[in-house]
Short mmCIF file of the C-alpha atoms (twelve columns), coordinates in Angstrom:
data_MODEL
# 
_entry.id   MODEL 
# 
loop_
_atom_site.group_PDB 
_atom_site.id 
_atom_site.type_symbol 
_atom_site.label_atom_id 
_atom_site.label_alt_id 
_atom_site.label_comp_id 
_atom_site.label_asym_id 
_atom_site.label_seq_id 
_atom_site.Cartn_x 
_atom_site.Cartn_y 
_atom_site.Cartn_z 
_atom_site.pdbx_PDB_model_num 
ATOM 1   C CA . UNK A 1   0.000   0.000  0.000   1 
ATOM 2   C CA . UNK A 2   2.949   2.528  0.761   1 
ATOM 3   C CA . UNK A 3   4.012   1.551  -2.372  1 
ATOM 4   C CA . UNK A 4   1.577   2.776  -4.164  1 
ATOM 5   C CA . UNK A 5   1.127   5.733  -2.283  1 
ATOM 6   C CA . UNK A 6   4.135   6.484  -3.156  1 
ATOM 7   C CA . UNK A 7   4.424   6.101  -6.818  1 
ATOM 8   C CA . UNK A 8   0.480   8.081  -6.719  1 
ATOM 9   C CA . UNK A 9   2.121   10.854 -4.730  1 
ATOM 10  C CA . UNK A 10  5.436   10.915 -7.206  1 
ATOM 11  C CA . UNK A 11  2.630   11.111 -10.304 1 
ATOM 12  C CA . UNK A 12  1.145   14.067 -8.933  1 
ATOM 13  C CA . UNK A 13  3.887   16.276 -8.332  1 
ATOM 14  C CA . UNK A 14  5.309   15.664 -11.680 1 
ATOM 15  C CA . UNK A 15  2.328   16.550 -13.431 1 
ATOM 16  C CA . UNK A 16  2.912   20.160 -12.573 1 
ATOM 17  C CA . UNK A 17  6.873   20.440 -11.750 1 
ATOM 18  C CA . UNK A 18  9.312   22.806 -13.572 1 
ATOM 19  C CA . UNK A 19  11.976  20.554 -12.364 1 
ATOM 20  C CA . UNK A 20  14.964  20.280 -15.207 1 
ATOM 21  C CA . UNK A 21  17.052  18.114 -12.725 1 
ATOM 22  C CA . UNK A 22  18.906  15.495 -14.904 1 
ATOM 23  C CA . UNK A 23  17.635  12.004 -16.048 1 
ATOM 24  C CA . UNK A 24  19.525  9.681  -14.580 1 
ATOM 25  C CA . UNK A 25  20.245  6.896  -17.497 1 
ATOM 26  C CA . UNK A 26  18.195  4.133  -16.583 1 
ATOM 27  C CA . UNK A 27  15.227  6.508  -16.591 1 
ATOM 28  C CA . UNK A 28  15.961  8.678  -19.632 1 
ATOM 29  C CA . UNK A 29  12.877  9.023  -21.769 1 
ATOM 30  C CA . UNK A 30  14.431  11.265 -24.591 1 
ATOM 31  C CA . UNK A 31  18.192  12.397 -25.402 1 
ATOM 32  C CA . UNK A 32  19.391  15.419 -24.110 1 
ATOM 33  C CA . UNK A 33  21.243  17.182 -26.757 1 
ATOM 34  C CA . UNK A 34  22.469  20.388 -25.113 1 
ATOM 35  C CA . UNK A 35  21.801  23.111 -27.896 1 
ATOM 36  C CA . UNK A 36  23.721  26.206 -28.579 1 
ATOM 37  C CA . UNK A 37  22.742  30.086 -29.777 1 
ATOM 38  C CA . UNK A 38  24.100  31.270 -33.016 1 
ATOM 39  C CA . UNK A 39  26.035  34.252 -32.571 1 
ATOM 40  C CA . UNK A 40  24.284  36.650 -34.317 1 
ATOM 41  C CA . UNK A 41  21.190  35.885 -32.008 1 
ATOM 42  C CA . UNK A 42  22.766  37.403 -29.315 1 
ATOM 43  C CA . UNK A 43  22.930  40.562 -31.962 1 
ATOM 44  C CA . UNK A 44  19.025  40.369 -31.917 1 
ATOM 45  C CA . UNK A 45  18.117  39.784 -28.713 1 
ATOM 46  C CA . UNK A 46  16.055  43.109 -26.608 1 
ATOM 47  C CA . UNK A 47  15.529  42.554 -22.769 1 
ATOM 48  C CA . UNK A 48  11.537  41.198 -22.398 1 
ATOM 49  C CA . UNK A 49  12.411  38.669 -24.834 1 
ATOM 50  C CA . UNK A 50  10.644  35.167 -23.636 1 
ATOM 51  C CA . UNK A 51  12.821  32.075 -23.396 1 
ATOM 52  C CA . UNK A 52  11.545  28.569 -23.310 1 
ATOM 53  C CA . UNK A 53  13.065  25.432 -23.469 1 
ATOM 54  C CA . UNK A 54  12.058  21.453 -22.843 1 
ATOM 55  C CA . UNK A 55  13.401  20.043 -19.835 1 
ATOM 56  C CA . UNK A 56  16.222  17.263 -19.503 1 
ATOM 57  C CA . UNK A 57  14.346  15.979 -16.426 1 
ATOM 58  C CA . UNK A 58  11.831  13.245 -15.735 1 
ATOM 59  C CA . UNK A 59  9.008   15.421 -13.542 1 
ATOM 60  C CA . UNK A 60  9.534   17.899 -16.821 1 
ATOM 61  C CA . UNK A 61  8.703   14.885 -19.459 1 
ATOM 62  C CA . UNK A 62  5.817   14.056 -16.926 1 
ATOM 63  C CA . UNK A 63  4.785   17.764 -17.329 1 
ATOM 64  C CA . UNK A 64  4.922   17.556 -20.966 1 
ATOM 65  C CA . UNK A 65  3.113   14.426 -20.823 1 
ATOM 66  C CA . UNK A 66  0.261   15.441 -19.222 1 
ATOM 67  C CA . UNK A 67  -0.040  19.147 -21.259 1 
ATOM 68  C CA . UNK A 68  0.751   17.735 -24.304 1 
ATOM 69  C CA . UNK A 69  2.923   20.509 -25.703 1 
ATOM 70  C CA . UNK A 70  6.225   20.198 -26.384 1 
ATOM 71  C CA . UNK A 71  8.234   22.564 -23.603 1 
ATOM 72  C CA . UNK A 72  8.320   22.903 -19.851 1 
ATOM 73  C CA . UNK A 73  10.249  25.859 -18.985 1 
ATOM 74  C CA . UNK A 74  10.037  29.545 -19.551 1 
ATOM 75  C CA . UNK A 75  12.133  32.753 -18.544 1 
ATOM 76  C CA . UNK A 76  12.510  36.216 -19.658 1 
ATOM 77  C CA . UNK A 77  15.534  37.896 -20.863 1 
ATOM 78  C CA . UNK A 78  17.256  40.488 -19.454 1 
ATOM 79  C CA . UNK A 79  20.451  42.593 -20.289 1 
ATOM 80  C CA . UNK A 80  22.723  42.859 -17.195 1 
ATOM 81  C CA . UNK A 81  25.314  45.255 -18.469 1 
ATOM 82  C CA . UNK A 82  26.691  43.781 -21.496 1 
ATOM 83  C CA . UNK A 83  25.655  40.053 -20.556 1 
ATOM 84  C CA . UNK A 84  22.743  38.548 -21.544 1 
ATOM 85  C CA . UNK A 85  20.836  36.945 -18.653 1 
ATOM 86  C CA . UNK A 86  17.296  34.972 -18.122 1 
ATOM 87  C CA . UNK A 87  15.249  35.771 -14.850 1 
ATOM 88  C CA . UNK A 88  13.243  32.450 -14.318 1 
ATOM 89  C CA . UNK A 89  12.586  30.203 -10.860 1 
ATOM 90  C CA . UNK A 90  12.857  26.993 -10.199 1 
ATOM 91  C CA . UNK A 91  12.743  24.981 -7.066  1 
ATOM 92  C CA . UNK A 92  15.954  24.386 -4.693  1 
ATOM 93  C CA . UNK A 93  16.369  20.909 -6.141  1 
ATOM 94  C CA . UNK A 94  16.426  21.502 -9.612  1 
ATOM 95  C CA . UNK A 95  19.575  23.878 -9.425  1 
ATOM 96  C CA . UNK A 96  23.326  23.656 -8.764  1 
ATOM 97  C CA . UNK A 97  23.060  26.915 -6.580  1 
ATOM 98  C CA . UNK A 98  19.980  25.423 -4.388  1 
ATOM 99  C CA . UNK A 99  18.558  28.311 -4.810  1 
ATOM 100 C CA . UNK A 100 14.609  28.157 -4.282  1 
ATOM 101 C CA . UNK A 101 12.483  30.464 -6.364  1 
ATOM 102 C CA . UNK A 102 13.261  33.588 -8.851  1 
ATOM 103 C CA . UNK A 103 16.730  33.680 -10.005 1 
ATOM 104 C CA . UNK A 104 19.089  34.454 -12.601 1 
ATOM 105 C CA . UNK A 105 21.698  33.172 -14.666 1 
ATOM 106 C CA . UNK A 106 23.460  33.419 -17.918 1 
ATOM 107 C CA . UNK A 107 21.864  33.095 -20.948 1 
ATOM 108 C CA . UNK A 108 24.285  30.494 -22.047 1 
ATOM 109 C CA . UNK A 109 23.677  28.385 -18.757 1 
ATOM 110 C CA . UNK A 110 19.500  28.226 -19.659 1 
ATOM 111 C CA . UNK A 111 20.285  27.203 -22.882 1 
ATOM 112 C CA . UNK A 112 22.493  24.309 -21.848 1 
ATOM 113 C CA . UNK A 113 19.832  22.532 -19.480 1 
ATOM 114 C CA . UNK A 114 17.328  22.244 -22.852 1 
ATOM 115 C CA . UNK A 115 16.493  18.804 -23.815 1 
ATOM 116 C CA . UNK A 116 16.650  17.935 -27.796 1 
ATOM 117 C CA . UNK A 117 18.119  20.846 -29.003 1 
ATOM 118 C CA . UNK A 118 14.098  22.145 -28.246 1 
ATOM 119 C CA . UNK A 119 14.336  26.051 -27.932 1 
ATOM 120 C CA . UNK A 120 12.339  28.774 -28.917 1 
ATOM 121 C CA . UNK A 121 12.870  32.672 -27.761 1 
ATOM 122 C CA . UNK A 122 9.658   35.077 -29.056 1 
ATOM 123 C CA . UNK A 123 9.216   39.026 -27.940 1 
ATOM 124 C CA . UNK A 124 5.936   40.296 -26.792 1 
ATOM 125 C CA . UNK A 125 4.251   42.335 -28.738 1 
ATOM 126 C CA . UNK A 126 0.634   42.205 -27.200 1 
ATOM 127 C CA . UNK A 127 1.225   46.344 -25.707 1 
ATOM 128 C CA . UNK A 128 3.455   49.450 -26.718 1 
ATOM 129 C CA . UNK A 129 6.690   48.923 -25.001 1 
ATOM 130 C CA . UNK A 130 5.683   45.189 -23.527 1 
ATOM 131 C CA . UNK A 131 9.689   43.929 -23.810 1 
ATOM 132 C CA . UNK A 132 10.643  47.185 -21.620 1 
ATOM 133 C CA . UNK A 133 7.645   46.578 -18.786 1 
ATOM 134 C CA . UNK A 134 8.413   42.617 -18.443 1 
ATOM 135 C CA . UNK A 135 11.534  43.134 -18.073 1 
ATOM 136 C CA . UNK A 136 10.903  45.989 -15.353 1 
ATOM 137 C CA . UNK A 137 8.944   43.790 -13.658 1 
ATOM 138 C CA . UNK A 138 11.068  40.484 -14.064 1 
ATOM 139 C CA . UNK A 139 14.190  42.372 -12.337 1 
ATOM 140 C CA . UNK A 140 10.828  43.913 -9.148  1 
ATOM 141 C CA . UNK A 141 10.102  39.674 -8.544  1 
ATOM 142 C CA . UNK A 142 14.010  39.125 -8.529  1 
ATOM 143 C CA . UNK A 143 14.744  41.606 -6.420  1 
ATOM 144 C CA . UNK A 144 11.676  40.334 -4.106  1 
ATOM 145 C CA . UNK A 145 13.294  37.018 -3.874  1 
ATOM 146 C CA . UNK A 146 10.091  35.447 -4.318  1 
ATOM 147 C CA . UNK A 147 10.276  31.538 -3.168  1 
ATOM 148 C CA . UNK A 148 9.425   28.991 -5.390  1 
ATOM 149 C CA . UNK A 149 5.751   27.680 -5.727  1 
ATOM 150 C CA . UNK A 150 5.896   23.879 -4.630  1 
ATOM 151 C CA . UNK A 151 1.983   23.762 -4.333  1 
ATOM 152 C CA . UNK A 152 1.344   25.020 -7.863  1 
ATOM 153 C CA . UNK A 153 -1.668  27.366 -7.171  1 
ATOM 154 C CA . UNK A 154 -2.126  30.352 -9.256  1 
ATOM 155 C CA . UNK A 155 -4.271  32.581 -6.716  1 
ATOM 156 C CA . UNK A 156 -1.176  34.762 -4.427  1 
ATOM 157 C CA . UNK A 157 2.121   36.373 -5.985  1 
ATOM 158 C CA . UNK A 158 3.868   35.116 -2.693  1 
ATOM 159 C CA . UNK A 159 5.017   32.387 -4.591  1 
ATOM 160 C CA . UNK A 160 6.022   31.402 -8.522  1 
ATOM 161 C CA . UNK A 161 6.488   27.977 -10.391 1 
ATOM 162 C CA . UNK A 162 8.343   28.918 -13.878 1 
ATOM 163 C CA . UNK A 163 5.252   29.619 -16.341 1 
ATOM 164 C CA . UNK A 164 3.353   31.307 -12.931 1 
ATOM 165 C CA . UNK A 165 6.223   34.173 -12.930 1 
ATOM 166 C CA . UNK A 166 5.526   34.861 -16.554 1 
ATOM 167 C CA . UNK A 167 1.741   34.990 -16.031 1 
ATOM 168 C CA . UNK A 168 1.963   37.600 -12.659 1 
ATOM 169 C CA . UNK A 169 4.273   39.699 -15.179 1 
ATOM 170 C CA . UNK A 170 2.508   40.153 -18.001 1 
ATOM 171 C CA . UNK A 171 -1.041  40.688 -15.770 1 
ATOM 172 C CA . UNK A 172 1.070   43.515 -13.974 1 
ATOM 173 C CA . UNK A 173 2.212   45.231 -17.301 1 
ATOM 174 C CA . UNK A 174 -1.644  44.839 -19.180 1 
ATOM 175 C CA . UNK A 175 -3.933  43.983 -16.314 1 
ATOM 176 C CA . UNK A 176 -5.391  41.158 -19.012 1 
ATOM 177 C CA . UNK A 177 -4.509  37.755 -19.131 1 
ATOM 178 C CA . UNK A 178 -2.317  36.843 -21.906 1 
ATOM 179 C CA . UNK A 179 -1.701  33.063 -21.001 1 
ATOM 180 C CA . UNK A 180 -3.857  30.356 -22.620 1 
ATOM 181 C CA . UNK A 181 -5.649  28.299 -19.528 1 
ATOM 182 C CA . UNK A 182 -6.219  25.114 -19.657 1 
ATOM 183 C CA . UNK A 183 -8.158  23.147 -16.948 1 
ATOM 184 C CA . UNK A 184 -7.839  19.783 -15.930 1 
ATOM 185 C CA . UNK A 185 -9.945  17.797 -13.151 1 
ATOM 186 C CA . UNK A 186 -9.875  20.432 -10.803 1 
ATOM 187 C CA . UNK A 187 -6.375  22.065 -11.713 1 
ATOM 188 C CA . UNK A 188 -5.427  24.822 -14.050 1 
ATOM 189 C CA . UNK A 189 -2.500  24.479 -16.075 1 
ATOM 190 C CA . UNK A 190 -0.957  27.621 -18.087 1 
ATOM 191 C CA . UNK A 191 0.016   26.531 -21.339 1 
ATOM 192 C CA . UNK A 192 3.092   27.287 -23.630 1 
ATOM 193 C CA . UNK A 193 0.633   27.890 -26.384 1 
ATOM 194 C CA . UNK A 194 0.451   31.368 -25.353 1 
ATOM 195 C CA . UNK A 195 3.997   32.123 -26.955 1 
ATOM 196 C CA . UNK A 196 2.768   30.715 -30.327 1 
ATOM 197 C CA . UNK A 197 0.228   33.655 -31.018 1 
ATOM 198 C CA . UNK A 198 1.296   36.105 -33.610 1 
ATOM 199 C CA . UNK A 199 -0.470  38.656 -32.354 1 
ATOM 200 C CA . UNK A 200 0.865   38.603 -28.889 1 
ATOM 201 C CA . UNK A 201 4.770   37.195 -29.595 1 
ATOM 202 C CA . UNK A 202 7.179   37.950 -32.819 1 
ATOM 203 C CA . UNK A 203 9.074   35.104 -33.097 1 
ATOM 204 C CA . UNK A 204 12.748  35.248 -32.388 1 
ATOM 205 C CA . UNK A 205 14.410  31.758 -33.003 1 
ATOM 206 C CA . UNK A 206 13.556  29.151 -32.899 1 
ATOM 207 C CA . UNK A 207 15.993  26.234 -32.879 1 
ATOM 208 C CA . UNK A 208 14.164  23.141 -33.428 1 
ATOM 209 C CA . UNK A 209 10.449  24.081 -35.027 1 
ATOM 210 C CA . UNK A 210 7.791   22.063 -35.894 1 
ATOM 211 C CA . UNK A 211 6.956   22.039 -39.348 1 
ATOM 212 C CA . UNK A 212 3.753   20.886 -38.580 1 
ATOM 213 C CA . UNK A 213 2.450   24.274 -36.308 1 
ATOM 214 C CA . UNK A 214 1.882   22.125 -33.321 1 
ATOM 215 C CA . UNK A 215 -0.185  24.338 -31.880 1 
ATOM 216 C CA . UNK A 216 -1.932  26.022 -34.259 1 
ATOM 217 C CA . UNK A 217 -5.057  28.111 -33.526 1 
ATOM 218 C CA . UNK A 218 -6.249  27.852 -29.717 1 
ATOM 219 C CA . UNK A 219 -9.777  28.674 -28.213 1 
ATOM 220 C CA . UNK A 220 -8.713  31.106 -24.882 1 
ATOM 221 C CA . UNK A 221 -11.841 30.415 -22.940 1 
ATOM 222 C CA . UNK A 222 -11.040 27.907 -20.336 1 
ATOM 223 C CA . UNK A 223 -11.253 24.222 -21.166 1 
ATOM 224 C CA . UNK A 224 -12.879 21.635 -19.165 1 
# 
């Protein structure tokens, strides 16, 4: 009975993780193949750009699994004097500094913890000046130190998981809600479709793209 308890209890928290911690071999469900920027995308990058990349760890392929889309990670980036940076949070586990909620680090260092070369970096669009305000307001959560989100609810800025951070931004710079919503049983999950909508997002690069338009058009009302 523990046992099962157990693996039930493992299910659940994986279904909403941003965890990127490494797969260790015998569980490895796809191959992580570390991708790299090309150098003049560094030449094009403005600060409120939107990073997001697939995870190299198992709660993240559980994630994926369960939203169907193909990444599990988001950040926005930021230019820290000449260096490129991505504000993002994860939880304490899921980083070498242990760090527990907002944080930064290099550009180059996000990059390296994507899975299958899957990366995609867009710019919001969606309001005059929208890369200026997110960033504003990426640096106001870092500098609030705001802990990481291990209980996944949407309702109190006290507390981010990674796609969470992005939604309190962008409803502090439009007062709207930009993300897509999706709900499930009696969770809501906030999709990486949003970053897909011309409207809202100019794409950047995109390292690995779907030829196919995976997402394709999406109904924002709520789905059961």
């Amino acid at each position: 009975m523990k046992k099962y308890l157990f693996l039930f209890t493992l299910l659940l928290a994986s279904l909403y993780s941003c965890s990127d911690a490494p797969v260790a071999d015998n569980t490895k469900k796809y191959v992580h193949v570390p991708p790299s920027l090309p150098a003049d995308v560094y030449d094009n990058l403005q600060s409120g750009d939107c990073i997001l990349r697939k995870g190299n760890g198992p709660l993240s392929y559980h994630l994926m699994n369960t939203t169907k889309e193909e990444y599990s990670h988001c950040g926005v980036v930021v230019q820290d004097g000449k260096d490129w940076k991505v504000i993002h949070t994860l939880g304490a586990s899921a980083n070498e500094g242990s760090v527990d909620g907002v944080q930064i680090c290099s550009i180059d260092e996000f990059v390296q913890y994507a899975a299958d070369s899957m990366l995609y970096i867009c710019r919001p669009v969606f309001m005059d000046s929208a890369g200026t305000k997110v960033s504003e307001r990426a640096w106001h959560y870092l500098d609030e130190s705001v802990p990481f989100d291990h209980h996944f609810s949407m309702y109190s800025t006290d507390e981010f998981y990674c796609s969470e951070l992005l939604y309190y931004i962008f409803k502090d710079v439009t007062e709207e809600r930009v993300f897509d919503i999706k709900k499930k049983h009696k969770s809501y999950m906030l999709m990486f479709s949003t970053f897909f909508h011309k409207e809202k997002f100019e794409p950047v690069f995109h390292l690995k793209p779907n030829e196919d338009d995976w997402y394709g058009e999406f109904d924002y009302s709520i789905k059961e």
